Amino acid sequence: MTIQWEQIAAKYSAHRDSTIPSFMKLKTIPYKEVLNVTNVPATCGLLSPRELELTEKYDATALADLIKERKTTSVELVTAFCKRAAVAQQLLNCVNELLFDEALEQATKLDEHYAKTGELVGPLHGIPVSVKEHICVKGHTATASFLAKAEVIAEEDADIVETIRKAGGVLFCRTPQPQSIMQLETSSNLIGVTVNPFNRKLTPGGSSGGEGALLGIRASVLGIGSDIGGSIRSPAANNGLFGYRPSTLRLSRKGCQGAVLGQESILGVVGPLAHSVRDLNLFMNTCISSKPWLNDASVVPIPWRNPDLPAKMRIGVIRSDKVVTPQPPVQRAMQMVIDKLEKSPKFELVDVEPMEHKYSWELISELYFLDGGKVYYDLFAKVGEPIEPLTEWILNQPSTKNHDMAGVWKLVTERDAYRNKYTKYLQSYGVDLILCPAGPGPAPKLGEAKYWTYTSVWNLLDLPSAVFPVTKVDPGLDVKDESYEPMNDEDAFHYQTYNPEDYKDAPVSLQLVGKRWDDENLLAALEKVVETL
C-alpha cells in the first residue's frame, strides 16, 4: 500500500522528469561501476561540438564577453547548458527542475533586446544561471526538500533571484538540497541521492550539493547556493570548484525557504559557486551593486569597494583543527600551496594554532536547533516522512536541546564571547588571512559526511571564506600513514576509513578565510593566491 509521503515523492519526481525533453534523454546510462562520468557529456552524442566548447571552455565572465562581442547568443548558451544539465541529471540526480521553456523565452527576449538597442541589460546579460531549490523562483515549488512543503508555490522571486534576472542572468535549472537542508550531503525522500561526477560512490557535498554536482560536470557556469555550516564550500571543495561564503548581511536572504524562519542565532547566507575567482567577483559585484539594502533592511549598506591589499599579505596557516587530522590528500594539498606561497614575495606565512574548535562545534550545533529540532520533527510527522540518517545525526548532537528564552540569551552570549575571544586571538598573530583545509578529506563516501568543523567554525565566527581547487587524489602519493595514532573517536573514524583507491579522481581543495565584511579583499587575495599557484 502506497503511503502519503511516497505519493508526494512520486508526484514530485514525475514532474521533475517531465521537465527534461525526450530529445535530451541518453540512449544508455553508464553502469554504476563506472565511477567517473565527467567525460560522458562529451561522448554521449547529445551535444554538438559547439555546445561542448561553450560548456567546457569558458567561465561566466568569458561567456559574457562572447555575448557582448556577438560571438554567441543567450539562446545558444541556454540550449547548450540545458542539454548538458539534462545529461547531468541522468548521471548524477542533480536536477529538481529544468526550466528549458522559460529560459529559452527569457534568452530570446534578451537577444532581441541586444539586437535592437545595442545595449546589454546588465553584467550577466544572457548567462545561464542555476539555483538551489529552496531559493524561491516565482511560480515554482519551494519545498526546501520537506515533503510537507511539496505543494508550496513561491509567489515571488527571492531577492537574489530578482537581482540576477535584472542583471540579465537566465535561470535555467533548479537543483536539490538534502532533507532539512542540514547535511553535508544531498539526499532526500523527495528526489533521492545526488552523487559526485568524479566518483559516483562519493557525495557531491551539501547542502548545495545539486549545484556542486551540476557545476562539477560543467552543466552550469554559475550557481547560487546557501551556506550555514559549509553548504557552499563543501560542494565546491568536493567538485573542484570555487565557492564563496560571504559575510552575513551583505547579500539578501529574503525569499529563502526553510524549516525555521526568523532564526537569528546562526544566520545562513546566499552565495556563488563558479569556475573561477573572477566569476565569484562578478557575482558579488553584480549583487551588491544593485543595493540590496533598499529592498531588505537586514542587509548592511556597504557598497562593493575596491580592494586595498597590503604589499605583502600575512597568511596564518591552520594545518589541522586538532580534532580531526586531515587525510593525506589534504595534507599534500596544504604543503603544495604553502611551498608556492613561501617562494612568493607577496606573502608571509605563519603557523596558527586553532582555538577550541571542538568547543566551536558543540556551540554551533546547539545554536542550530534552539527548540531541540521540534519544528523539523513536526514537519516530518505531518506527512509521515521518514527521517534520513544524516538528518537524524545532526538533530541528535549531544548539545541539542529545547531552550527557553533565558537559555537562548545565554547561548547567544556564549557565541559572542567566543567570537570576541577568537578575534583577539587572531589579532595577536597579526594575520590578514587564514589558509586551512576545507574538510578532513576529499569528498566523503555516501553517508559518511559527519564532520563539519573545518567550515562551520567560520560560520560561527561570521568570517567570509572561499574554497578553491588545488589537486586531485593520487593513490601513489596520498599513502595512508599506518603509524598514525588517532586523537579521538572522530579522528579514528576518518583515519581508519581512509583508502586512497576509494577516492581516485576526487578533487582536493583548500579554504581561505578573511575578516568580517572584508569580502572584497578576501576575493582579491584569493586571486593573488591562485595566480601564485
Short mmCIF file of C-alpha atoms in Angstrom, two decimals:
data_model
loop_
_atom_site.label_atom_id
_atom_site.label_comp_id
_atom_site.label_asym_id
_atom_site.label_seq_id
_atom_site.Cartn_x
_atom_site.Cartn_y
_atom_site.Cartn_z
CA MET A 1 0.00 0.00 0.00
CA THR A 2 1.43 3.39 -1.02
CA ILE A 3 1.51 5.81 1.89
CA GLN A 4 1.20 9.58 1.83
CA TRP A 5 4.86 10.55 1.72
CA GLU A 6 5.58 8.07 -1.08
CA GLN A 7 2.75 9.53 -3.16
CA ILE A 8 4.12 13.05 -2.66
CA ALA A 9 7.63 12.00 -3.63
CA ALA A 10 6.43 10.09 -6.70
CA LYS A 11 4.41 13.08 -7.92
CA TYR A 12 7.34 15.43 -7.42
CA SER A 13 9.81 13.14 -9.20
CA ALA A 14 7.38 12.68 -12.09
CA HIS A 15 7.21 16.45 -12.53
CA ARG A 16 11.00 16.70 -12.43
CA ASP A 17 11.32 14.01 -15.11
CA SER A 18 8.69 15.74 -17.27
CA THR A 19 10.83 18.89 -17.47
CA ILE A 20 13.55 17.02 -19.39
CA PRO A 21 12.61 16.84 -23.10
CA SER A 22 12.79 13.45 -24.78
CA PHE A 23 15.49 14.61 -27.21
CA MET A 24 17.76 15.23 -24.19
CA LYS A 25 17.50 11.65 -22.92
CA LEU A 26 20.58 9.41 -23.01
CA LYS A 27 20.32 6.25 -25.08
CA THR A 28 22.32 4.35 -22.48
CA ILE A 29 23.24 5.15 -18.87
CA PRO A 30 26.73 4.09 -17.76
CA TYR A 31 26.74 1.14 -15.38
CA LYS A 32 27.09 2.08 -11.72
CA GLU A 33 30.56 0.55 -11.78
CA VAL A 34 31.61 3.49 -13.99
CA LEU A 35 32.55 5.95 -11.27
CA ASN A 36 33.97 8.97 -13.11
CA VAL A 37 31.34 10.23 -15.56
CA THR A 38 32.75 13.68 -16.27
CA ASN A 39 33.51 12.67 -19.88
CA VAL A 40 30.00 11.38 -20.66
CA PRO A 41 28.59 14.73 -21.88
CA ALA A 42 31.38 14.85 -24.48
CA THR A 43 30.89 11.26 -25.65
CA CYS A 44 27.13 10.70 -25.42
CA GLY A 45 26.34 12.33 -28.77
CA LEU A 46 23.66 14.70 -27.46
CA LEU A 47 25.79 17.85 -27.51
CA SER A 48 27.28 19.31 -30.69
CA PRO A 49 30.98 20.25 -30.84
CA ARG A 50 29.94 23.89 -30.50
CA GLU A 51 27.82 23.13 -27.41
CA LEU A 52 30.70 21.19 -25.88
CA GLU A 53 33.03 24.13 -26.50
CA LEU A 54 30.66 26.63 -24.87
CA THR A 55 30.04 24.48 -21.80
CA GLU A 56 33.60 23.26 -21.27
CA LYS A 57 35.96 26.04 -22.35
CA TYR A 58 34.69 29.23 -20.72
CA ASP A 59 33.80 30.69 -17.35
CA ALA A 60 30.84 33.07 -16.90
CA THR A 61 32.98 36.17 -17.39
CA ALA A 62 34.27 34.87 -20.72
CA LEU A 63 30.77 33.91 -21.88
CA ALA A 64 29.54 37.40 -21.03
CA ASP A 65 32.31 38.77 -23.23
CA LEU A 66 31.32 36.43 -26.07
CA ILE A 67 27.75 37.70 -25.90
CA LYS A 68 28.93 41.30 -25.85
CA GLU A 69 31.12 40.63 -28.90
CA ARG A 70 28.18 38.89 -30.63
CA LYS A 71 30.16 35.65 -30.87
CA THR A 72 27.32 33.74 -29.22
CA THR A 73 23.74 34.34 -28.14
CA SER A 74 21.83 33.68 -24.98
CA VAL A 75 19.61 31.21 -26.83
CA GLU A 76 22.67 29.25 -27.91
CA LEU A 77 24.07 29.22 -24.37
CA VAL A 78 20.78 28.29 -22.71
CA THR A 79 20.23 25.43 -25.15
CA ALA A 80 23.75 24.09 -24.58
CA PHE A 81 23.59 24.23 -20.80
CA CYS A 82 20.06 22.81 -20.63
CA LYS A 83 21.16 19.83 -22.71
CA ARG A 84 24.20 19.28 -20.53
CA ALA A 85 22.11 19.66 -17.35
CA ALA A 86 19.70 17.02 -18.66
CA VAL A 87 22.63 14.66 -19.18
CA ALA A 88 23.93 15.51 -15.71
CA GLN A 89 20.58 14.67 -14.15
CA GLN A 90 20.54 11.22 -15.71
CA LEU A 91 24.04 10.53 -14.41
CA LEU A 92 24.01 12.22 -11.01
CA ASN A 93 20.43 13.01 -9.94
CA CYS A 94 21.30 16.69 -9.56
CA VAL A 95 18.27 18.50 -11.02
CA ASN A 96 14.96 19.34 -9.35
CA GLU A 97 13.53 21.10 -12.36
CA LEU A 98 14.86 22.04 -15.79
CA LEU A 99 13.40 25.40 -16.81
CA PHE A 100 14.02 24.89 -20.54
CA ASP A 101 10.98 26.67 -21.99
CA GLU A 102 11.11 29.60 -19.55
CA ALA A 103 14.84 30.03 -20.01
CA LEU A 104 14.54 29.98 -23.81
CA GLU A 105 11.79 32.58 -23.68
CA GLN A 106 13.89 34.88 -21.48
CA ALA A 107 17.01 34.27 -23.61
CA THR A 108 15.11 35.13 -26.79
CA LYS A 109 13.94 38.44 -25.30
CA LEU A 110 17.48 39.28 -24.23
CA ASP A 111 18.88 38.52 -27.68
CA GLU A 112 16.16 40.61 -29.33
CA HIS A 113 16.82 43.49 -26.95
CA TYR A 114 20.54 43.46 -27.70
CA ALA A 115 19.96 43.23 -31.46
CA LYS A 116 17.50 46.12 -31.38
CA THR A 117 19.18 48.52 -28.95
CA GLY A 118 22.84 47.50 -28.93
CA GLU A 119 22.68 47.69 -25.13
CA LEU A 120 23.20 44.88 -22.65
CA VAL A 121 20.64 44.54 -19.85
CA GLY A 122 23.39 44.08 -17.27
CA PRO A 123 26.69 42.37 -16.45
CA LEU A 124 25.12 38.88 -16.63
CA HIS A 125 23.25 39.51 -19.90
CA GLY A 126 22.29 36.15 -21.35
CA ILE A 127 24.31 34.00 -18.93
CA PRO A 128 22.61 30.75 -17.80
CA VAL A 129 22.45 30.55 -14.00
CA SER A 130 21.36 27.61 -11.85
CA VAL A 131 19.85 27.98 -8.39
CA LYS A 132 19.34 25.83 -5.30
CA GLU A 133 15.68 24.83 -4.95
CA HIS A 134 14.92 26.41 -1.56
CA ILE A 135 15.78 29.83 -3.00
CA CYS A 136 12.39 30.89 -4.33
CA VAL A 137 11.63 31.21 -8.04
CA LYS A 138 8.21 32.70 -8.71
CA GLY A 139 5.60 30.17 -9.83
CA HIS A 140 7.65 27.15 -8.79
CA THR A 141 7.80 24.92 -5.74
CA ALA A 142 9.77 25.94 -2.68
CA THR A 143 9.94 22.68 -0.74
CA ALA A 144 13.36 23.03 0.91
CA SER A 145 13.22 19.22 0.47
CA PHE A 146 10.46 18.76 3.06
CA LEU A 147 7.67 16.57 1.72
CA ALA A 148 5.23 18.57 3.87
CA LYS A 149 6.11 21.62 1.74
CA ALA A 150 5.87 19.87 -1.63
CA GLU A 151 2.81 21.88 -2.67
CA VAL A 152 4.20 25.27 -1.62
CA ILE A 153 4.48 27.54 -4.67
CA ALA A 154 6.60 30.67 -4.47
CA GLU A 155 4.59 33.83 -5.08
CA GLU A 156 7.68 35.97 -5.68
CA ASP A 157 11.29 35.54 -6.66
CA ALA A 158 13.79 35.58 -3.83
CA ASP A 159 15.64 38.89 -3.75
CA ILE A 160 18.82 37.26 -5.03
CA VAL A 161 16.93 35.69 -7.96
CA GLU A 162 15.31 39.01 -8.83
CA THR A 163 18.74 40.66 -8.76
CA ILE A 164 20.23 38.05 -11.09
CA ARG A 165 17.33 38.43 -13.52
CA LYS A 166 17.65 42.23 -13.58
CA ALA A 167 21.36 41.81 -14.31
CA GLY A 168 20.46 39.70 -17.36
CA GLY A 169 21.06 36.26 -15.88
CA VAL A 170 18.83 33.46 -17.20
CA LEU A 171 17.54 30.99 -14.59
CA PHE A 172 17.64 27.66 -16.41
CA CYS A 173 17.88 24.95 -13.75
CA ARG A 174 16.89 24.36 -10.12
CA THR A 175 18.94 21.96 -8.05
CA PRO A 176 18.35 19.75 -5.00
CA GLN A 177 19.36 20.14 -1.39
CA PRO A 178 19.10 17.42 1.29
CA GLN A 179 16.27 16.77 3.68
CA SER A 180 16.30 19.55 6.32
CA ILE A 181 18.96 21.48 4.33
CA MET A 182 21.25 20.44 7.19
CA GLN A 183 23.56 17.84 5.66
CA LEU A 184 26.97 17.99 4.01
CA GLU A 185 25.48 15.54 1.54
CA THR A 186 22.45 15.81 -0.73
CA SER A 187 19.88 13.12 -0.06
CA SER A 188 16.14 13.42 0.49
CA ASN A 189 12.95 11.44 0.28
CA LEU A 190 11.80 13.94 -2.33
CA ILE A 191 14.36 13.21 -5.08
CA GLY A 192 16.79 10.60 -3.71
CA VAL A 193 20.59 10.73 -3.55
CA THR A 194 22.79 13.07 -5.58
CA VAL A 195 26.26 11.74 -6.39
CA ASN A 196 29.67 13.13 -7.33
CA PRO A 197 30.58 13.33 -11.04
CA PHE A 198 34.23 12.46 -10.39
CA ASN A 199 33.35 9.35 -8.40
CA ARG A 200 29.75 8.26 -8.02
CA LYS A 201 30.50 6.42 -4.78
CA LEU A 202 31.26 9.79 -3.21
CA THR A 203 29.00 12.67 -2.22
CA PRO A 204 29.00 15.97 -4.11
CA GLY A 205 28.57 17.61 -0.72
CA GLY A 206 25.73 19.57 0.72
CA SER A 207 23.56 21.24 1.27
CA SER A 208 24.12 22.96 -2.10
CA GLY A 209 25.14 19.57 -3.48
CA GLY A 210 22.96 19.74 -6.57
CA GLU A 211 24.78 22.92 -7.54
CA GLY A 212 28.12 21.28 -6.80
CA ALA A 213 27.43 18.24 -8.96
CA LEU A 214 25.92 20.32 -11.78
CA LEU A 215 28.89 22.69 -11.96
CA GLY A 216 31.32 19.86 -11.36
CA ILE A 217 30.26 18.22 -14.62
CA ARG A 218 30.19 21.68 -16.23
CA ALA A 219 26.43 21.67 -16.77
CA SER A 220 26.21 25.13 -15.23
CA VAL A 221 28.57 28.08 -15.43
CA LEU A 222 27.35 29.99 -12.36
CA GLY A 223 25.28 28.70 -9.46
CA ILE A 224 23.50 30.20 -6.45
CA GLY A 225 23.79 28.26 -3.21
CA SER A 226 23.44 28.93 0.51
CA ASP A 227 25.66 28.23 3.50
CA ILE A 228 25.05 27.92 7.24
CA GLY A 229 27.78 25.41 8.11
CA GLY A 230 29.66 24.72 4.90
CA SER A 231 26.84 24.29 2.42
CA ILE A 232 28.51 26.24 -0.40
CA ARG A 233 32.10 25.40 0.43
CA SER A 234 31.59 21.65 0.87
CA PRO A 235 30.10 21.14 -2.63
CA ALA A 236 32.70 23.48 -4.14
CA ALA A 237 35.51 21.54 -2.49
CA ASN A 238 34.11 18.14 -3.42
CA ASN A 239 33.71 19.06 -7.08
CA GLY A 240 36.83 21.09 -7.77
CA LEU A 241 35.04 24.46 -7.90
CA PHE A 242 35.37 27.93 -6.48
CA GLY A 243 32.78 28.58 -3.78
CA TYR A 244 32.21 31.62 -1.63
CA ARG A 245 30.54 32.15 1.74
CA PRO A 246 30.12 35.94 2.06
CA SER A 247 29.92 37.78 5.34
CA THR A 248 26.38 37.62 6.67
CA LEU A 249 24.10 40.54 5.85
CA ARG A 250 25.97 41.60 2.72
CA LEU A 251 23.52 39.78 0.43
CA SER A 252 19.78 39.39 0.94
CA ARG A 253 18.42 36.07 2.18
CA LYS A 254 14.82 37.21 1.68
CA GLY A 255 12.85 34.56 -0.15
CA CYS A 256 14.78 31.51 1.02
CA GLN A 257 12.58 28.72 2.33
CA GLY A 258 13.44 26.50 5.30
CA ALA A 259 12.05 24.92 8.42
CA VAL A 260 12.58 27.91 10.70
CA LEU A 261 12.14 31.49 9.51
CA GLY A 262 13.29 34.24 11.84
CA GLN A 263 16.06 32.17 13.44
CA GLU A 264 19.00 34.50 14.09
CA SER A 265 21.32 32.52 16.36
CA ILE A 266 23.33 31.40 13.33
CA LEU A 267 22.48 33.17 10.09
CA GLY A 268 22.76 31.46 6.76
CA VAL A 269 24.00 33.28 3.68
CA VAL A 270 23.49 33.00 -0.06
CA GLY A 271 26.49 32.97 -2.33
CA PRO A 272 28.04 31.70 -5.59
CA LEU A 273 29.65 28.53 -6.89
CA ALA A 274 31.71 29.08 -10.01
CA HIS A 275 34.64 28.04 -12.19
CA SER A 276 36.93 31.00 -11.41
CA VAL A 277 37.74 33.64 -8.83
CA ARG A 278 36.72 36.38 -11.24
CA ASP A 279 33.26 34.81 -11.52
CA LEU A 280 32.91 35.00 -7.72
CA ASN A 281 33.78 38.68 -8.02
CA LEU A 282 31.35 39.10 -10.90
CA PHE A 283 28.53 37.62 -8.82
CA MET A 284 29.28 39.62 -5.68
CA ASN A 285 29.86 42.89 -7.50
CA THR A 286 26.66 42.45 -9.52
CA CYS A 287 24.54 41.67 -6.47
CA ILE A 288 25.91 44.32 -4.12
CA SER A 289 25.94 47.00 -6.82
CA SER A 290 22.16 46.51 -7.01
CA LYS A 291 21.97 47.97 -3.46
CA PRO A 292 20.11 45.04 -1.87
CA TRP A 293 19.63 47.03 1.36
CA LEU A 294 16.97 49.10 -0.42
CA ASN A 295 14.67 46.05 -0.52
CA ASP A 296 15.91 44.18 2.54
CA ALA A 297 16.56 46.26 5.65
CA SER A 298 18.66 43.45 7.17
CA VAL A 299 21.41 43.93 4.56
CA VAL A 300 24.22 46.22 5.66
CA PRO A 301 24.56 49.20 3.27
CA ILE A 302 28.18 48.56 2.31
CA PRO A 303 28.84 49.04 -1.41
CA TRP A 304 31.26 46.82 -3.32
CA ARG A 305 34.59 48.50 -2.75
CA ASN A 306 37.95 48.47 -4.49
CA PRO A 307 40.36 46.05 -2.78
CA ASP A 308 43.05 47.53 -0.56
CA LEU A 309 45.61 44.76 -0.11
CA PRO A 310 48.90 45.20 1.71
CA ALA A 311 52.03 44.87 -0.43
CA LYS A 312 52.84 41.69 1.48
CA MET A 313 49.98 39.67 2.90
CA ARG A 314 50.48 37.80 6.15
CA ILE A 315 48.68 34.46 5.98
CA GLY A 316 48.02 32.34 9.04
CA VAL A 317 48.20 28.62 8.32
CA ILE A 318 45.96 26.24 10.24
CA ARG A 319 47.17 22.79 9.17
CA SER A 320 44.78 20.85 11.41
CA ASP A 321 41.96 21.79 13.75
CA LYS A 322 43.42 19.39 16.35
CA VAL A 323 40.19 17.40 16.42
CA VAL A 324 40.34 15.50 13.12
CA THR A 325 43.68 15.36 11.33
CA PRO A 326 43.38 15.99 7.57
CA GLN A 327 43.80 12.91 5.41
CA PRO A 328 46.94 12.56 3.22
CA PRO A 329 45.49 14.23 0.06
CA VAL A 330 44.59 17.35 2.05
CA GLN A 331 47.95 17.39 3.81
CA ARG A 332 49.67 17.19 0.42
CA ALA A 333 47.50 19.99 -0.99
CA MET A 334 48.31 22.18 2.01
CA GLN A 335 52.02 21.63 1.56
CA MET A 336 51.80 22.28 -2.18
CA VAL A 337 50.19 25.67 -1.57
CA ILE A 338 52.47 26.55 1.34
CA ASP A 339 55.57 25.78 -0.75
CA LYS A 340 54.34 28.03 -3.57
CA LEU A 341 53.32 30.93 -1.34
CA GLU A 342 56.54 30.85 0.66
CA LYS A 343 58.50 31.41 -2.55
CA SER A 344 56.45 34.49 -3.43
CA PRO A 345 57.40 37.98 -2.19
CA LYS A 346 53.66 38.77 -1.96
CA PHE A 347 53.07 36.53 1.07
CA GLU A 348 54.40 35.88 4.53
CA LEU A 349 53.22 32.68 6.20
CA VAL A 350 52.94 31.94 9.89
CA ASP A 351 51.56 28.83 11.58
CA VAL A 352 48.44 29.47 13.68
CA GLU A 353 47.10 27.08 16.29
CA PRO A 354 43.31 26.61 16.15
CA MET A 355 41.42 27.87 19.16
CA GLU A 356 38.90 25.49 20.74
CA HIS A 357 37.47 24.10 17.50
CA LYS A 358 35.93 21.16 19.32
CA TYR A 359 34.03 23.62 21.50
CA SER A 360 33.02 25.58 18.39
CA TRP A 361 31.11 22.54 17.10
CA GLU A 362 29.41 21.93 20.44
CA LEU A 363 28.31 25.55 20.44
CA ILE A 364 27.15 25.92 16.84
CA SER A 365 25.31 22.60 16.76
CA GLU A 366 23.35 23.75 19.81
CA LEU A 367 22.66 27.12 18.19
CA TYR A 368 21.25 25.45 15.06
CA PHE A 369 18.27 23.85 16.84
CA LEU A 370 17.13 26.03 19.72
CA ASP A 371 13.84 24.15 20.00
CA GLY A 372 15.62 20.79 20.05
CA GLY A 373 14.56 20.20 16.45
CA LYS A 374 10.81 20.22 17.17
CA VAL A 375 9.93 22.22 14.03
CA TYR A 376 11.73 19.62 11.91
CA TYR A 377 10.13 16.65 13.62
CA ASP A 378 6.69 18.25 13.27
CA LEU A 379 7.19 18.73 9.53
CA PHE A 380 8.25 15.10 9.09
CA ALA A 381 5.32 13.83 11.15
CA LYS A 382 2.83 15.90 9.14
CA VAL A 383 3.05 13.52 6.17
CA GLY A 384 4.76 10.56 7.83
CA GLU A 385 8.11 11.35 6.20
CA PRO A 386 10.94 9.05 7.33
CA ILE A 387 13.93 10.82 8.82
CA GLU A 388 17.14 10.30 6.88
CA PRO A 389 20.21 9.02 8.78
CA LEU A 390 22.25 12.21 8.36
CA THR A 391 19.25 14.33 9.38
CA GLU A 392 18.84 12.18 12.47
CA TRP A 393 22.55 12.55 13.17
CA ILE A 394 22.59 16.35 13.06
CA LEU A 395 19.35 16.69 15.04
CA ASN A 396 20.74 14.46 17.77
CA GLN A 397 24.05 16.11 18.50
CA PRO A 398 24.86 15.87 22.23
CA SER A 399 24.34 19.59 22.80
CA THR A 400 20.95 19.80 21.04
CA LYS A 401 18.03 20.54 23.36
CA ASN A 402 14.92 22.67 23.70
CA HIS A 403 15.74 26.09 25.18
CA ASP A 404 13.58 28.60 26.97
CA MET A 405 14.20 32.28 26.26
CA ALA A 406 16.72 32.65 29.06
CA GLY A 407 18.59 29.69 27.63
CA VAL A 408 18.67 31.30 24.19
CA TRP A 409 20.06 34.54 25.64
CA LYS A 410 22.75 32.61 27.50
CA LEU A 411 23.76 30.69 24.38
CA VAL A 412 23.95 33.79 22.19
CA THR A 413 26.10 35.41 24.86
CA GLU A 414 28.45 32.42 24.69
CA ARG A 415 28.53 32.74 20.89
CA ASP A 416 29.53 36.39 21.06
CA ALA A 417 32.15 35.69 23.72
CA TYR A 418 33.75 33.03 21.51
CA ARG A 419 33.73 35.38 18.52
CA ASN A 420 35.36 38.17 20.51
CA LYS A 421 37.95 35.85 22.01
CA TYR A 422 38.88 34.36 18.63
CA THR A 423 39.06 37.81 17.00
CA LYS A 424 41.58 38.99 19.58
CA TYR A 425 43.46 35.71 19.26
CA LEU A 426 43.91 36.14 15.51
CA GLN A 427 44.90 39.77 16.00
CA SER A 428 47.75 38.56 18.21
CA TYR A 429 49.19 36.79 15.15
CA GLY A 430 48.75 39.89 13.00
CA VAL A 431 47.38 37.90 10.07
CA ASP A 432 45.38 39.22 7.16
CA LEU A 433 44.01 35.81 6.12
CA ILE A 434 43.75 32.19 7.20
CA LEU A 435 44.67 29.23 4.96
CA CYS A 436 43.18 25.94 6.12
CA PRO A 437 41.58 22.71 4.89
CA ALA A 438 38.02 22.82 3.56
CA GLY A 439 37.32 19.46 5.19
CA PRO A 440 39.14 16.50 6.70
CA GLY A 441 39.48 14.80 3.32
CA PRO A 442 38.27 14.79 -0.27
CA ALA A 443 34.58 14.17 -0.93
CA PRO A 444 33.35 11.65 1.66
CA LYS A 445 31.79 8.34 0.74
CA LEU A 446 28.00 8.45 0.61
CA GLY A 447 26.53 8.50 4.08
CA GLU A 448 29.77 9.43 5.84
CA ALA A 449 29.84 13.28 5.81
CA LYS A 450 29.68 13.79 9.57
CA TYR A 451 32.43 16.32 10.21
CA TRP A 452 31.60 19.97 9.61
CA THR A 453 34.04 21.89 11.79
CA TYR A 454 36.56 22.86 9.11
CA THR A 455 33.81 25.01 7.58
CA SER A 456 31.27 25.56 10.38
CA VAL A 457 33.73 27.31 12.68
CA TRP A 458 33.88 30.23 10.23
CA ASN A 459 30.06 30.43 10.19
CA LEU A 460 30.12 30.63 13.96
CA LEU A 461 32.75 33.38 13.79
CA ASP A 462 30.96 35.01 10.82
CA LEU A 463 34.09 35.30 8.70
CA PRO A 464 33.90 35.27 4.89
CA SER A 465 35.57 32.22 3.40
CA ALA A 466 36.29 30.84 -0.04
CA VAL A 467 37.16 27.40 -1.34
CA PHE A 468 39.50 26.83 -4.27
CA PRO A 469 40.70 23.66 -6.05
CA VAL A 470 44.33 22.54 -5.72
CA THR A 471 44.83 18.99 -6.98
CA LYS A 472 43.25 15.53 -7.19
CA VAL A 473 43.76 12.40 -5.15
CA ASP A 474 46.77 10.42 -6.30
CA PRO A 475 46.89 6.93 -4.72
CA GLY A 476 50.63 6.79 -5.42
CA LEU A 477 51.30 9.97 -3.45
CA ASP A 478 48.50 10.02 -0.87
CA VAL A 479 49.56 6.93 1.04
CA LYS A 480 47.99 6.14 4.39
CA ASP A 481 50.28 6.63 7.39
CA GLU A 482 49.98 3.27 9.13
CA SER A 483 51.84 4.56 12.20
CA TYR A 484 49.38 7.36 12.94
CA GLU A 485 47.65 7.23 16.34
CA PRO A 486 44.21 8.95 16.29
CA MET A 487 43.44 11.66 18.84
CA ASN A 488 39.81 10.65 19.46
CA ASP A 489 36.93 8.61 18.04
CA GLU A 490 36.12 11.08 15.26
CA ASP A 491 39.76 11.21 14.23
CA ALA A 492 39.94 7.41 14.33
CA PHE A 493 36.93 7.11 12.02
CA HIS A 494 38.48 9.35 9.36
CA TYR A 495 41.84 7.62 9.70
CA GLN A 496 40.52 4.06 9.63
CA THR A 497 38.15 4.57 6.68
CA TYR A 498 40.78 6.27 4.51
CA ASN A 499 41.92 4.28 1.49
CA PRO A 500 43.37 6.34 -1.39
CA GLU A 501 41.95 3.98 -4.02
CA ASP A 502 38.44 4.80 -2.80
CA TYR A 503 38.95 8.47 -3.69
CA LYS A 504 40.61 8.11 -7.07
CA ASP A 505 39.97 11.19 -9.29
CA ALA A 506 38.40 13.13 -6.39
CA PRO A 507 39.27 16.85 -6.30
CA VAL A 508 41.19 18.21 -3.32
CA SER A 509 40.51 21.79 -2.29
CA LEU A 510 41.52 24.27 0.41
CA GLN A 511 39.93 27.27 2.10
CA LEU A 512 40.93 30.91 2.51
CA VAL A 513 39.30 32.91 5.30
CA GLY A 514 39.17 36.69 5.63
CA LYS A 515 37.99 39.35 8.03
CA ARG A 516 34.32 40.11 8.66
CA TRP A 517 32.68 42.27 5.96
CA ASP A 518 36.03 42.45 4.18
CA ASP A 519 34.80 40.37 1.25
CA GLU A 520 36.44 42.44 -1.46
CA ASN A 521 39.93 41.99 0.00
CA LEU A 522 39.41 38.27 0.56
CA LEU A 523 38.46 37.67 -3.08
CA ALA A 524 41.32 39.88 -4.28
CA ALA A 525 43.71 37.93 -2.06
CA LEU A 526 42.31 34.64 -3.34
CA GLU A 527 43.01 35.79 -6.88
CA LYS A 528 46.63 36.51 -5.90
CA VAL A 529 46.93 33.09 -4.26
CA VAL A 530 45.54 31.29 -7.31
CA GLU A 531 47.85 33.26 -9.62
CA THR A 532 50.81 32.16 -7.49
CA LEU A 533 49.81 28.52 -7.77
#
